[in-house]
């Protein structure tokens, strides 16, 4: 890509990318260096900040920083603990990058504590200075709760051993809850597969330019076996899509821009795969260009890619329970007298509203889960709920045993319609009808 094809905005982003990490920058400096207006420079700097290239801090100004790629918490480091608990590092800062393998809450006498402390642990404790020294000697880091400090001797030892001592104003219970929540949220997010997780970055993305000809496209069709190609402009931004059907009967020298479909649907590399699946099924699309935050194409995703990813997700173990998982955990599958299946469970306190009856939102979630599981037993592949009609007939009190009975009304290769009734003591308490779109 030639520099002259870039807009002023993109030139500023490129300029910031090429600065060395630690360089101080300002709107005025950029405006003078690239001969642009301060307004243009300001907008580009804000985008660079959102992309992770610069960071603005009090008293230091705006600084070029190393862009951090998003990472799930597989192994928690001491630095991440500092961020989670809003902590202050008292010593051993050079060891913040180290991973920890276990938390130990020091709610006991030192002699009893010793048997639990091992290398790589994080000891969560108050102002027990002897416990601080012992933990450092065993190769463990320390998280001091209650905003307390530690001995200078412990700080020096921490610096020598590169084992962090972190102080936080929160109490022990709150700290443990915050760390558990951070890890738990990451485990749930880890289940959510994004487009960037499945697009190929190690292979070339074949695309055409608007000025390319039908002859060029036919050459690439023979070379790659592909029948669909995104069309991009000089800045690598998608402007159209062209398929083999579009060029049937066209002359070899005819330009692609006369045959392509303008303004193609695109998808962000940050989008969940499930959302992309819905778009492709709903619009009947086989191939979608994938774009980054700057709107430039970073790859393509096909319907086959999406379906394989969805099938892979269904075979993976669940790492963290969402609220939906927790609601469903109390339900069991039961076979009726006539051989039909239904689901049965007990209404718990967590499922109720302030007046002690089951929340309508919880009931909707339960009926939706029953519908989805029933259809999945009959049809392979994934499904998307298009619409639902819910009727709440009678309130269901706490501790009631409920039965969720599905009834498939219609099923085809692409669509399904199902109704779900909820009974309690033989009375119908709620009813819902779902229309689903199926992907195979």
Coordinates of C-alpha atoms in Angstrom, one line a residue:
X1 CA 0.0 0.0 0.0
X2 CA 1.4 3.4 -1.0
X3 CA 1.6 6.2 1.5
X4 CA -0.3 8.6 -0.8
X5 CA -3.4 6.2 -0.8
X6 CA -3.8 6.7 3.0
X7 CA -6.1 9.3 4.4
X8 CA -4.6 11.9 6.8
X9 CA -6.3 10.0 9.6
X10 CA -4.6 6.7 8.6
X11 CA -1.3 8.4 8.1
X12 CA -1.4 9.7 11.7
X13 CA -2.3 6.2 13.0
X14 CA 0.6 4.8 11.0
X15 CA 2.9 7.5 12.4
X16 CA 2.0 6.7 16.0
X17 CA 2.4 2.9 15.4
X18 CA 6.0 3.5 14.2
X19 CA 7.0 5.6 17.2
X20 CA 9.1 3.8 19.8
X21 CA 7.5 2.7 23.0
X22 CA 7.8 5.4 25.7
X23 CA 7.7 8.3 23.3
X24 CA 5.7 11.3 24.6
X25 CA 3.3 12.7 22.1
X26 CA 0.7 15.5 21.9
X27 CA -1.9 16.8 19.5
X28 CA 0.3 19.9 18.7
X29 CA 3.4 17.8 18.0
X30 CA 1.6 15.5 15.6
X31 CA -0.2 18.4 13.9
X32 CA 3.2 20.1 13.2
X33 CA 5.0 16.9 12.2
X34 CA 2.4 15.8 9.7
X35 CA 1.1 19.2 8.7
X36 CA -2.5 18.4 9.6
X37 CA -5.1 20.3 11.7
X38 CA -5.1 19.8 15.4
X39 CA -8.7 18.5 15.2
X40 CA -7.6 15.7 12.8
X41 CA -4.7 14.9 15.0
X42 CA -6.9 14.8 18.1
X43 CA -9.4 12.4 16.5
X44 CA -6.6 10.1 15.3
X45 CA -5.0 10.1 18.8
X46 CA -8.3 9.1 20.4
X47 CA -8.6 6.2 18.0
X48 CA -5.0 5.2 18.6
X49 CA -5.8 5.1 22.3
X50 CA -8.8 2.9 21.7
X51 CA -6.6 0.6 19.6
X52 CA -4.1 0.3 22.5
X53 CA -1.2 2.2 20.9
X54 CA -1.1 5.1 23.3
X55 CA -2.1 5.7 27.0
X56 CA -3.0 9.0 28.7
X57 CA -2.1 9.3 32.3
X58 CA -2.3 12.2 34.9
X59 CA 0.9 14.3 35.1
X60 CA 2.7 12.2 32.4
X61 CA 0.5 13.0 29.4
X62 CA 0.1 10.8 26.4
X63 CA 2.7 8.1 25.8
X64 CA 3.3 5.5 23.1
X65 CA 2.8 2.1 24.8
X66 CA 3.1 -1.5 23.6
X67 CA -0.2 -2.8 22.4
X68 CA -1.4 -5.7 24.5
X69 CA -3.3 -8.5 22.9
X70 CA -6.3 -9.6 24.9
X71 CA -5.6 -12.7 26.9
X72 CA -7.8 -14.9 29.1
X73 CA -6.7 -15.7 32.6
X74 CA -5.3 -19.1 32.2
X75 CA -2.5 -18.5 34.7
X76 CA -3.0 -15.6 37.0
X77 CA 0.0 -13.3 37.6
X78 CA 0.7 -11.1 40.5
X79 CA 0.3 -8.0 38.3
X80 CA -3.3 -9.1 37.5
X81 CA -4.0 -9.5 41.2
X82 CA -2.8 -5.9 41.7
X83 CA -5.3 -4.6 39.1
X84 CA -8.1 -6.8 40.5
X85 CA -7.8 -5.6 44.1
X86 CA -6.6 -2.0 43.4
X87 CA -3.5 -2.8 45.2
X88 CA -0.2 -1.0 46.1
X89 CA 3.1 -2.9 45.5
X90 CA 5.2 -2.6 48.7
X91 CA 8.1 -4.7 47.5
X92 CA 9.3 -7.3 44.9
X93 CA 7.9 -5.3 42.0
X94 CA 10.3 -7.1 39.6
X95 CA 8.4 -10.4 40.2
X96 CA 4.9 -9.1 39.2
X97 CA 5.1 -11.0 35.9
X98 CA 5.3 -14.3 37.8
X99 CA 2.4 -16.7 37.8
X100 CA 0.8 -18.0 41.0
X101 CA -0.7 -21.4 41.4
X102 CA -2.8 -21.2 44.6
X103 CA -4.3 -18.8 47.1
X104 CA -3.8 -19.4 50.8
X105 CA -5.9 -17.4 53.3
X106 CA -3.9 -17.0 56.5
X107 CA -6.7 -17.0 59.0
X108 CA -4.8 -19.0 61.6
X109 CA -1.7 -19.0 63.8
X110 CA 1.6 -19.1 62.0
X111 CA 2.4 -22.7 63.1
X112 CA -0.8 -23.9 61.6
X113 CA -0.3 -21.8 58.5
X114 CA 3.1 -23.3 57.7
X115 CA 1.8 -26.6 56.4
X116 CA -0.3 -24.8 53.7
X117 CA 2.3 -22.4 52.2
X118 CA 4.2 -23.6 49.2
X119 CA 6.3 -22.0 46.4
X120 CA 4.2 -20.0 43.9
X121 CA 1.4 -19.4 46.4
X122 CA -0.2 -16.1 47.2
X123 CA -0.7 -15.7 51.0
X124 CA -3.7 -13.5 51.8
X125 CA -3.2 -12.2 55.3
X126 CA -3.4 -9.1 57.5
X127 CA -0.6 -7.4 59.4
X128 CA 1.1 -10.6 60.7
X129 CA 4.7 -9.6 59.9
X130 CA 6.2 -13.0 60.9
X131 CA 3.9 -14.7 58.5
X132 CA 5.1 -12.3 55.8
X133 CA 8.7 -13.2 56.4
X134 CA 8.0 -17.0 56.5
X135 CA 5.9 -16.9 53.3
X136 CA 8.7 -15.1 51.4
X137 CA 11.2 -17.7 52.6
X138 CA 9.0 -20.4 51.2
X139 CA 8.8 -18.7 47.8
X140 CA 5.3 -17.3 48.1
X141 CA 4.0 -13.8 47.4
X142 CA 1.9 -11.9 49.9
X143 CA -1.3 -9.9 49.7
X144 CA -1.7 -7.8 52.8
X145 CA -5.4 -6.9 53.5
X146 CA -6.9 -4.0 55.5
X147 CA -4.5 -1.4 54.0
X148 CA -1.7 -2.5 56.4
X149 CA 2.0 -2.1 55.7
X150 CA 4.9 -4.6 56.4
X151 CA 8.4 -4.5 57.8
X152 CA 11.3 -2.9 55.9
X153 CA 13.0 -6.2 56.4
X154 CA 10.2 -8.0 54.5
X155 CA 10.3 -5.4 51.7
X156 CA 14.1 -5.9 51.2
X157 CA 13.7 -9.7 51.2
X158 CA 10.8 -9.4 48.7
X159 CA 13.0 -7.3 46.4
X160 CA 15.9 -9.8 46.7
X161 CA 13.7 -12.8 46.0
X162 CA 11.5 -11.0 43.4
X163 CA 8.3 -12.0 45.2
X164 CA 5.7 -9.2 45.3
X165 CA 4.2 -7.9 48.5
X166 CA 0.8 -6.3 47.6
X167 CA -1.3 -4.1 50.0
X168 CA -5.0 -3.5 49.5
X169 CA -7.5 -1.6 51.5
X170 CA -10.2 -4.4 51.2
X171 CA -10.7 -7.1 53.8
X172 CA -9.9 -10.7 53.3
X173 CA -13.4 -11.9 52.4
X174 CA -13.8 -9.1 49.8
X175 CA -10.4 -9.8 48.3
X176 CA -11.1 -13.5 47.9
X177 CA -14.5 -12.7 46.3
X178 CA -13.1 -10.2 43.9
X179 CA -10.3 -12.6 42.7
X180 CA -12.8 -15.5 42.3
X181 CA -15.2 -13.3 40.4
X182 CA -12.4 -12.1 38.0
X183 CA -11.3 -15.6 37.2
X184 CA -14.9 -16.9 36.9
X185 CA -15.9 -14.1 34.5
X186 CA -12.9 -14.9 32.4
X187 CA -13.8 -18.6 32.3
X188 CA -17.2 -17.7 31.1
X189 CA -15.8 -15.4 28.4
X190 CA -13.4 -18.2 27.4
X191 CA -16.5 -20.2 26.3
X192 CA -17.6 -17.4 24.0
X193 CA -15.8 -18.0 20.6
X194 CA -15.2 -14.9 18.6
X195 CA -14.6 -14.5 14.9
X196 CA -10.9 -13.7 15.5
X197 CA -10.6 -17.2 17.1
X198 CA -11.5 -19.0 13.9
X199 CA -10.3 -16.9 11.0
X200 CA -7.1 -18.2 9.4
X201 CA -4.1 -15.8 9.8
X202 CA -1.5 -18.1 8.3
X203 CA -3.0 -18.3 4.7
X204 CA -3.5 -15.7 2.1
X205 CA -6.9 -14.0 1.7
X206 CA -7.8 -13.8 -1.9
X207 CA -9.6 -10.7 -3.0
X208 CA -10.2 -8.6 -6.1
X209 CA -9.9 -4.9 -6.9
X210 CA -12.7 -3.0 -8.6
X211 CA -10.6 -2.5 -11.7
X212 CA -9.8 -6.2 -12.1
X213 CA -11.5 -8.0 -14.9
X214 CA -13.6 -11.2 -15.3
X215 CA -10.5 -12.8 -16.8
X216 CA -8.6 -12.1 -13.5
X217 CA -11.4 -13.6 -11.5
X218 CA -11.6 -16.8 -13.6
X219 CA -7.8 -17.2 -13.2
X220 CA -8.2 -17.1 -9.4
X221 CA -11.2 -19.4 -9.5
X222 CA -9.1 -22.0 -11.4
X223 CA -6.1 -21.4 -9.1
X224 CA -7.9 -21.6 -5.7
X225 CA -11.1 -23.4 -6.4
X226 CA -13.0 -20.5 -4.7
X227 CA -16.3 -19.3 -6.2
X228 CA -16.8 -16.1 -4.1
X229 CA -14.4 -13.2 -3.7
X230 CA -14.6 -10.0 -1.7
X231 CA -13.7 -6.8 -3.7
X232 CA -11.6 -4.2 -1.9
X233 CA -10.5 -0.7 -2.6
X234 CA -6.9 0.6 -2.5
X235 CA -7.1 0.8 1.3
X236 CA -8.1 -2.8 1.6
X237 CA -11.7 -1.9 2.7
X238 CA -14.5 -4.2 1.3
X239 CA -16.6 -2.4 -1.2
X240 CA -18.4 -5.4 -2.9
X241 CA -18.8 -9.2 -3.3
X242 CA -18.6 -11.1 -6.6
X243 CA -19.5 -14.8 -7.2
X244 CA -19.2 -17.2 -10.1
X245 CA -22.9 -16.7 -10.9
X246 CA -22.3 -13.0 -11.4
X247 CA -19.7 -13.5 -14.2
X248 CA -21.6 -16.2 -16.1
X249 CA -21.8 -15.0 -19.7
X250 CA -19.7 -11.9 -19.1
X251 CA -16.9 -10.9 -21.4
X252 CA -13.3 -11.6 -20.3
X253 CA -12.3 -8.0 -20.3
X254 CA -15.3 -6.7 -18.4
X255 CA -14.4 -4.9 -15.1
X256 CA -15.5 -6.5 -11.8
X257 CA -17.1 -3.3 -10.5
X258 CA -19.8 -3.6 -13.1
X259 CA -20.8 -7.1 -11.9
X260 CA -20.2 -7.0 -8.1
X261 CA -22.8 -6.6 -5.4
X262 CA -22.2 -3.3 -3.8
X263 CA -22.0 -2.5 0.0
X264 CA -21.5 -6.1 1.2
X265 CA -22.3 -7.2 4.7
X266 CA -19.2 -7.4 6.8
X267 CA -18.5 -8.7 10.3
X268 CA -16.1 -7.5 13.0
X269 CA -13.3 -9.8 14.2
X270 CA -14.6 -9.1 17.7
X271 CA -18.1 -10.5 17.0
X272 CA -19.3 -13.7 18.6
X273 CA -19.5 -16.7 16.2
X274 CA -23.1 -17.3 17.3
X275 CA -24.1 -13.8 16.1
X276 CA -22.4 -14.4 12.8
X277 CA -24.2 -17.7 12.4
X278 CA -27.5 -15.9 12.8
X279 CA -26.6 -13.3 10.2
X280 CA -25.5 -15.9 7.6
X281 CA -28.5 -18.0 8.1
X282 CA -31.0 -15.1 8.1
X283 CA -29.4 -13.5 5.0
X284 CA -28.6 -16.7 3.2
X285 CA -24.9 -15.7 2.9
X286 CA -22.1 -18.2 2.3
X287 CA -19.1 -15.9 2.8
X288 CA -18.5 -12.7 4.8
X289 CA -15.5 -10.4 4.8
X290 CA -14.0 -9.9 8.3
X291 CA -12.9 -6.4 9.2
X292 CA -10.8 -4.9 12.0
X293 CA -11.5 -1.8 14.0
X294 CA -10.2 0.4 11.2
X295 CA -12.6 -1.2 8.7
X296 CA -9.9 -2.9 6.7
X297 CA -10.3 -6.5 5.7
X298 CA -8.4 -9.0 7.9
X299 CA -9.9 -12.2 6.5
X300 CA -13.1 -14.0 5.4
X301 CA -15.4 -16.4 7.1
X302 CA -17.5 -19.0 5.4
X303 CA -20.7 -20.7 6.6
X304 CA -18.7 -24.0 6.9
X305 CA -16.2 -22.2 9.2
X306 CA -19.0 -21.1 11.5
X307 CA -20.8 -24.5 11.6
X308 CA -17.5 -26.3 12.4
X309 CA -16.9 -23.8 15.2
X310 CA -20.4 -24.2 16.7
X311 CA -20.0 -28.0 16.6
X312 CA -16.6 -27.7 18.3
X313 CA -18.0 -25.5 21.0
X314 CA -20.7 -28.1 21.8
X315 CA -18.1 -30.8 22.4
X316 CA -16.0 -28.7 24.8
X317 CA -16.4 -29.0 28.6
X318 CA -18.1 -26.1 30.4
X319 CA -15.5 -24.0 32.3
X320 CA -17.8 -21.5 34.1
X321 CA -21.5 -21.4 34.8
X322 CA -23.5 -18.6 33.4
X323 CA -26.7 -17.5 35.1
X324 CA -28.6 -19.6 32.5
X325 CA -26.5 -22.6 33.4
X326 CA -27.3 -22.1 37.1
X327 CA -31.1 -21.8 36.4
X328 CA -31.1 -25.0 34.5
X329 CA -28.9 -27.0 36.9
X330 CA -31.8 -28.0 39.1
X331 CA -33.8 -29.6 36.3
X332 CA -33.9 -33.3 35.5
X333 CA -35.1 -35.2 32.5
X334 CA -38.0 -37.6 33.2
X335 CA -39.8 -40.2 31.0
X336 CA -43.6 -40.1 31.3
X337 CA -46.1 -43.0 31.3
X338 CA -46.5 -42.9 27.5
X339 CA -42.8 -42.8 26.9
X340 CA -42.6 -39.0 26.3
X341 CA -39.9 -36.9 27.9
X342 CA -40.3 -33.9 30.0
X343 CA -38.3 -31.9 32.6
X344 CA -38.9 -31.6 36.3
X345 CA -37.3 -29.4 39.0
X346 CA -37.9 -27.5 42.2
X347 CA -38.3 -23.7 42.5
X348 CA -35.4 -22.4 44.6
X349 CA -35.2 -19.1 46.4
X350 CA -32.8 -17.7 43.7
X351 CA -35.6 -18.1 41.1
X352 CA -38.2 -16.0 42.9
X353 CA -39.2 -12.3 42.7
X354 CA -39.6 -10.0 45.8
X355 CA -43.1 -11.4 46.6
X356 CA -41.9 -15.1 46.7
X357 CA -43.2 -16.4 43.4
X358 CA -41.1 -17.5 40.3
X359 CA -39.8 -14.6 38.3
X360 CA -41.3 -14.3 34.8
X361 CA -37.8 -13.9 33.4
X362 CA -36.7 -17.2 35.0
X363 CA -39.8 -19.0 33.6
X364 CA -39.0 -17.7 30.1
X365 CA -35.4 -18.9 30.4
X366 CA -36.6 -22.3 31.5
X367 CA -39.1 -22.7 28.7
X368 CA -36.6 -21.5 26.2
X369 CA -34.0 -24.1 27.4
X370 CA -36.6 -26.9 27.2
X371 CA -37.5 -25.9 23.6
X372 CA -33.9 -25.7 22.5
X373 CA -32.9 -29.1 24.1
X374 CA -36.0 -30.8 22.7
X375 CA -35.2 -29.7 19.1
X376 CA -31.6 -30.6 19.5
X377 CA -32.6 -34.1 20.3
X378 CA -34.4 -34.4 17.0
X379 CA -32.2 -32.3 14.7
X380 CA -28.4 -32.1 14.5
X381 CA -26.7 -28.7 14.2
X382 CA -27.4 -25.5 15.9
X383 CA -30.6 -23.4 16.2
X384 CA -31.6 -19.8 16.7
X385 CA -34.8 -18.7 18.4
X386 CA -36.6 -16.3 16.1
X387 CA -39.6 -15.5 18.2
X388 CA -41.6 -16.5 21.3
X389 CA -45.0 -15.9 22.8
X390 CA -45.2 -16.2 26.6
X391 CA -48.3 -16.6 28.8
X392 CA -48.1 -16.5 32.6
X393 CA -51.4 -18.0 33.8
X394 CA -50.9 -18.5 37.6
X395 CA -48.1 -17.5 40.1
X396 CA -45.8 -20.4 41.1
X397 CA -44.8 -20.3 44.8
X398 CA -41.3 -21.1 46.2
X399 CA -40.4 -24.8 46.8
X400 CA -43.0 -25.9 44.3
X401 CA -42.1 -28.9 42.0
X402 CA -42.7 -27.9 38.4
X403 CA -42.9 -30.0 35.2
X404 CA -41.9 -28.5 31.8
X405 CA -43.6 -30.4 29.0
X406 CA -42.5 -29.8 25.4
X407 CA -44.7 -30.5 22.3
X408 CA -43.2 -30.2 18.8
X409 CA -45.8 -28.6 16.6
X410 CA -43.8 -28.5 13.3
X411 CA -40.4 -29.5 12.2
X412 CA -38.7 -29.0 8.8
X413 CA -35.1 -28.9 7.6
X414 CA -34.8 -25.1 8.2
X415 CA -37.6 -24.3 10.7
X416 CA -39.1 -25.6 13.9
X417 CA -42.1 -24.6 16.0
X418 CA -42.5 -25.9 19.6
X419 CA -44.7 -25.2 22.6
X420 CA -43.8 -25.7 26.2
X421 CA -46.2 -25.9 29.1
X422 CA -45.2 -25.6 32.8
X423 CA -47.4 -27.6 35.2
X424 CA -47.5 -27.5 39.0
X425 CA -49.7 -29.9 40.9
X426 CA -51.5 -30.8 37.7
X427 CA -52.4 -27.2 36.8
X428 CA -51.0 -25.3 33.8
X429 CA -49.1 -22.3 35.2
X430 CA -47.3 -21.0 32.1
X431 CA -47.1 -21.6 28.4
X432 CA -44.8 -20.5 25.6
X433 CA -44.6 -21.0 21.9
X434 CA -41.2 -20.8 20.1
X435 CA -40.3 -20.4 16.4
X436 CA -36.7 -21.5 15.7
X437 CA -34.5 -21.3 12.7
X438 CA -32.2 -24.4 12.2
X439 CA -28.7 -24.5 10.8
X440 CA -27.3 -27.8 9.5

